[in-house]
């Protein structure tokens, strides 16, 4: 079963625009992570935010976490065509990751 | 490149057959995880091994089994294959204390005809 749901399911934007994806989860967490998956390929770890953190940055990525609302958001600023991929949030529970349903991001040049 | 390798990249086989997927974790990582990604189920955790021992099981069918060898590579064995087993199978590795920061291999795409 999946812990998280992501919203929107799909997002299309122009290069240079910002992309925001949201993730909601059901139970309490230790960490929340975001992964990127290019079409049919492996998952690339983007960023991990701990339950006691509210915001984290990595390059053009900004992640926020609101544990009271059980939600997280991933913001990609100044998007590029190479950012086209599916993005998944994942929460941890007893040594395993539980993934959300993913957001498919399409960035048009 | 995550440092996790998986072979083969693609596998096409028939219903009823048995296949073995192989994974080599990142150097120094003791934990290996297997996940299945299918269109209807999404990404699902199957099983976790730590230093040769099974640590956790997820939605893994009885027809599936795994093991981790002394050199830390792992194999996922799928038997009596059904059409519905067609999926991408990923392995990931990690090391303590950041055991949940998992690094994924490129996956094996299994097609059962």
Short mmCIF file of C-alpha atoms in Angstrom, two decimals:
data_model
loop_
_atom_site.label_atom_id
_atom_site.label_comp_id
_atom_site.label_asym_id
_atom_site.label_seq_id
_atom_site.Cartn_x
_atom_site.Cartn_y
_atom_site.Cartn_z
CA UNK A 1 0.00 0.00 0.00
CA UNK A 2 1.16 3.52 -0.64
CA UNK A 3 1.70 5.98 2.14
CA UNK A 4 1.62 9.14 0.14
CA UNK A 5 -0.34 10.79 -2.53
CA UNK A 6 1.09 13.39 -4.77
CA UNK A 7 -0.58 16.31 -6.34
CA UNK A 8 -0.83 17.13 -9.13
CA UNK A 9 -0.60 13.80 -10.97
CA UNK A 10 0.84 15.61 -13.97
CA UNK A 11 2.25 19.08 -14.53
CA UNK A 12 3.34 20.81 -17.74
CA UNK A 13 5.29 24.05 -17.68
CA UNK A 14 7.63 26.12 -19.81
CA UNK A 15 11.36 26.29 -19.23
CA UNK A 16 12.22 28.96 -16.72
CA UNK A 17 9.00 28.58 -14.75
CA UNK A 18 8.83 27.14 -11.27
CA UNK A 19 7.26 23.75 -10.58
CA UNK A 20 5.61 22.85 -7.30
CA UNK A 21 4.61 19.35 -6.32
CA UNK A 22 2.84 18.35 -3.14
CA UNK A 23 2.88 15.15 -1.17
CA UNK A 24 0.54 14.09 1.60
CA UNK A 25 1.13 11.12 3.85
CA UNK A 26 -0.86 9.24 6.44
CA UNK A 27 1.22 8.33 9.47
CA UNK A 28 3.96 9.96 11.51
CA UNK A 29 7.40 9.91 9.93
CA UNK A 30 11.09 10.15 10.76
CA UNK A 31 12.15 11.48 7.39
CA UNK A 32 10.65 12.34 4.05
CA UNK A 33 12.58 12.07 0.83
CA UNK A 34 12.08 13.09 -2.75
CA UNK A 35 13.24 11.02 -5.70
CA UNK A 36 13.28 11.66 -9.44
CA UNK A 37 12.72 9.01 -12.06
CA UNK A 38 13.42 9.57 -15.72
CA UNK A 39 11.18 7.56 -17.97
CA UNK A 40 11.48 3.87 -17.08
CA UNK A 41 14.82 4.33 -15.37
CA UNK A 42 16.15 4.15 -11.84
CA UNK A 43 15.26 6.52 -9.05
CA UNK A 44 17.65 9.32 -8.21
CA UNK A 45 17.73 10.56 -4.64
CA UNK A 46 17.14 14.32 -4.54
CA UNK A 47 16.77 15.41 -0.97
CA UNK A 48 15.93 14.16 2.52
CA UNK A 49 14.17 16.28 5.12
CA UNK A 50 13.93 15.16 8.72
CA UNK A 51 10.75 15.40 10.75
CA UNK A 52 12.22 18.19 12.90
CA UNK A 53 13.09 20.32 9.86
CA UNK A 54 10.66 22.65 8.14
CA UNK A 55 12.56 23.62 5.03
CA UNK A 56 15.60 22.45 3.11
CA UNK A 57 17.37 23.65 -0.01
CA UNK A 58 19.58 21.93 -2.52
CA UNK A 59 20.53 23.90 -5.61
CA UNK A 60 17.29 24.73 -7.43
CA UNK A 61 15.28 22.48 -5.14
CA UNK A 62 13.37 23.64 -2.09
CA UNK A 63 11.50 21.20 0.10
CA UNK A 64 9.13 22.08 2.89
CA UNK A 65 7.62 19.80 5.48
CA UNK A 66 4.55 20.41 7.62
CA UNK A 67 4.17 17.51 10.02
CA UNK A 68 0.98 18.95 11.50
CA UNK A 69 -0.66 18.69 8.09
CA UNK A 70 1.29 15.57 7.10
CA UNK A 71 2.38 17.19 3.90
CA UNK A 72 5.47 18.19 2.00
CA UNK A 73 6.15 20.21 -1.10
CA UNK A 74 8.95 20.17 -3.63
CA UNK A 75 9.68 23.37 -5.53
CA UNK A 76 11.94 23.33 -8.56
CA UNK A 77 12.92 26.85 -9.54
CA UNK A 78 13.89 28.02 -13.02
CA UNK A 79 12.98 24.66 -14.52
CA UNK A 80 14.84 23.17 -17.46
CA UNK A 81 13.81 20.65 -20.10
CA UNK A 82 16.15 18.18 -18.37
CA UNK A 83 13.91 18.34 -15.27
CA UNK A 84 11.27 16.40 -17.21
CA UNK A 85 10.71 13.29 -15.11
CA UNK A 86 8.44 11.74 -12.51
CA UNK A 87 8.93 12.88 -8.94
CA UNK A 88 8.11 10.73 -5.94
CA UNK A 89 7.99 11.43 -2.26
CA UNK A 90 8.90 8.59 0.08
CA UNK A 91 8.45 8.17 3.80
CA UNK A 92 10.21 5.65 5.95
CA UNK A 93 8.65 3.03 8.12
CA UNK A 94 10.68 0.33 9.81
CA UNK A 95 13.58 0.06 7.38
CA UNK A 96 11.54 0.45 4.22
CA UNK A 97 10.47 3.31 2.03
CA UNK A 98 6.86 3.86 1.15
CA UNK A 99 6.42 5.82 -2.02
CA UNK A 100 3.73 8.17 -3.15
CA UNK A 101 1.97 7.93 -6.45
CA UNK A 102 4.27 10.42 -8.18
CA UNK A 103 3.94 13.60 -10.20
CA UNK A 104 4.84 13.53 -13.87
CA UNK A 105 6.54 16.81 -14.75
CA UNK A 106 6.94 17.90 -18.36
CA UNK A 107 9.08 20.96 -19.03
CA UNK A 108 8.76 22.38 -22.53
CA UNK A 109 11.68 24.28 -24.06
CA UNK B 1 25.41 6.85 -11.32
CA UNK B 2 24.31 5.66 -7.89
CA UNK B 3 26.95 2.95 -7.57
CA UNK B 4 24.30 0.23 -7.40
CA UNK B 5 24.36 -2.19 -10.30
CA UNK B 6 21.65 -4.54 -11.48
CA UNK B 7 21.68 -7.24 -14.10
CA UNK B 8 20.15 -7.96 -16.48
CA UNK B 9 18.63 -4.71 -17.76
CA UNK B 10 15.84 -6.48 -19.58
CA UNK B 11 14.38 -9.93 -19.26
CA UNK B 12 11.66 -11.44 -21.41
CA UNK B 13 10.30 -14.81 -20.44
CA UNK B 14 7.18 -16.93 -20.51
CA UNK B 15 4.57 -17.68 -17.90
CA UNK B 16 5.54 -20.47 -15.55
CA UNK B 17 9.25 -19.81 -15.83
CA UNK B 18 11.75 -18.86 -13.14
CA UNK B 19 14.22 -15.97 -13.29
CA UNK B 20 16.95 -14.53 -11.09
CA UNK B 21 17.68 -10.84 -10.81
CA UNK B 22 21.01 -9.73 -9.45
CA UNK B 23 22.04 -6.64 -7.54
CA UNK B 24 25.39 -5.33 -6.31
CA UNK B 25 25.12 -2.61 -3.68
CA UNK B 26 27.33 0.46 -3.36
CA UNK B 27 30.72 -0.25 -1.93
CA UNK B 28 30.43 -0.48 1.85
CA UNK B 29 26.63 -0.63 1.97
CA UNK B 30 25.37 -3.53 4.05
CA UNK B 31 21.66 -3.09 3.37
CA UNK B 32 19.94 -4.17 0.17
CA UNK B 33 16.29 -3.51 -0.58
CA UNK B 34 14.15 -4.81 -3.43
CA UNK B 35 11.20 -2.89 -4.88
CA UNK B 36 8.72 -3.61 -7.61
CA UNK B 37 7.27 -0.90 -9.82
CA UNK B 38 4.19 -1.69 -11.86
CA UNK B 39 1.56 0.47 -13.49
CA UNK B 40 -1.25 -0.65 -11.21
CA UNK B 41 0.61 -0.96 -7.90
CA UNK B 42 3.19 1.80 -8.19
CA UNK B 43 6.44 1.39 -6.26
CA UNK B 44 6.15 -1.36 -3.68
CA UNK B 45 8.70 -2.54 -1.15
CA UNK B 46 9.41 -6.25 -1.39
CA UNK B 47 12.20 -7.19 1.02
CA UNK B 48 15.22 -5.89 2.94
CA UNK B 49 18.45 -7.70 3.73
CA UNK B 50 21.15 -6.46 6.05
CA UNK B 51 24.56 -8.11 6.02
CA UNK B 52 23.16 -11.40 4.82
CA UNK B 53 20.09 -11.54 7.02
CA UNK B 54 16.50 -10.80 6.15
CA UNK B 55 15.32 -7.72 8.07
CA UNK B 56 11.90 -6.88 6.71
CA UNK B 57 9.33 -8.18 4.27
CA UNK B 58 6.78 -6.21 2.37
CA UNK B 59 4.31 -7.22 -0.30
CA UNK B 60 6.41 -10.10 -1.54
CA UNK B 61 4.64 -13.09 -3.01
CA UNK B 62 5.47 -16.60 -1.81
CA UNK B 63 6.65 -17.36 -5.35
CA UNK B 64 9.39 -14.77 -4.86
CA UNK B 65 12.45 -15.17 -2.68
CA UNK B 66 15.68 -13.32 -2.12
CA UNK B 67 19.04 -13.75 -0.51
CA UNK B 68 22.14 -11.73 0.22
CA UNK B 69 25.50 -13.39 -0.13
CA UNK B 70 28.70 -12.93 1.93
CA UNK B 71 30.06 -10.51 -0.67
CA UNK B 72 26.84 -8.50 -0.08
CA UNK B 73 25.39 -8.89 -3.54
CA UNK B 74 21.78 -9.95 -3.60
CA UNK B 75 19.55 -12.01 -5.83
CA UNK B 76 15.80 -11.91 -6.24
CA UNK B 77 14.31 -15.15 -7.48
CA UNK B 78 10.90 -15.09 -9.15
CA UNK B 79 9.25 -18.41 -9.94
CA UNK B 80 6.05 -19.68 -11.56
CA UNK B 81 5.90 -16.36 -13.33
CA UNK B 82 2.55 -14.84 -14.22
CA UNK B 83 1.66 -12.06 -16.64
CA UNK B 84 1.07 -9.76 -13.70
CA UNK B 85 4.68 -10.10 -12.57
CA UNK B 86 5.76 -7.95 -15.49
CA UNK B 87 7.28 -4.88 -13.89
CA UNK B 88 10.44 -2.95 -13.18
CA UNK B 89 12.39 -4.44 -10.29
CA UNK B 90 14.73 -2.13 -8.44
CA UNK B 91 17.28 -2.78 -5.83
CA UNK B 92 18.59 -0.11 -3.51
CA UNK B 93 21.32 0.02 -0.91
CA UNK B 94 22.11 2.09 2.13
CA UNK B 95 24.32 2.12 5.18
CA UNK B 96 23.77 3.14 8.79
CA UNK B 97 23.10 5.54 10.29
CA UNK B 98 21.34 6.88 7.18
CA UNK B 99 19.71 3.55 6.41
CA UNK B 100 16.66 5.20 4.91
CA UNK B 101 18.64 7.29 2.43
CA UNK B 102 18.55 4.65 -0.22
CA UNK B 103 20.40 4.66 -3.52
CA UNK B 104 18.72 2.88 -6.36
CA UNK B 105 20.05 0.80 -9.20
CA UNK B 106 18.88 1.24 -12.80
CA UNK B 107 16.38 -1.60 -12.49
CA UNK B 108 15.57 -4.78 -14.35
CA UNK B 109 12.57 -4.67 -16.66
CA UNK B 110 10.83 -8.03 -16.58
CA UNK B 111 8.31 -8.89 -19.28
CA UNK B 112 6.33 -12.09 -18.89
CA UNK B 113 4.62 -13.22 -22.09
#
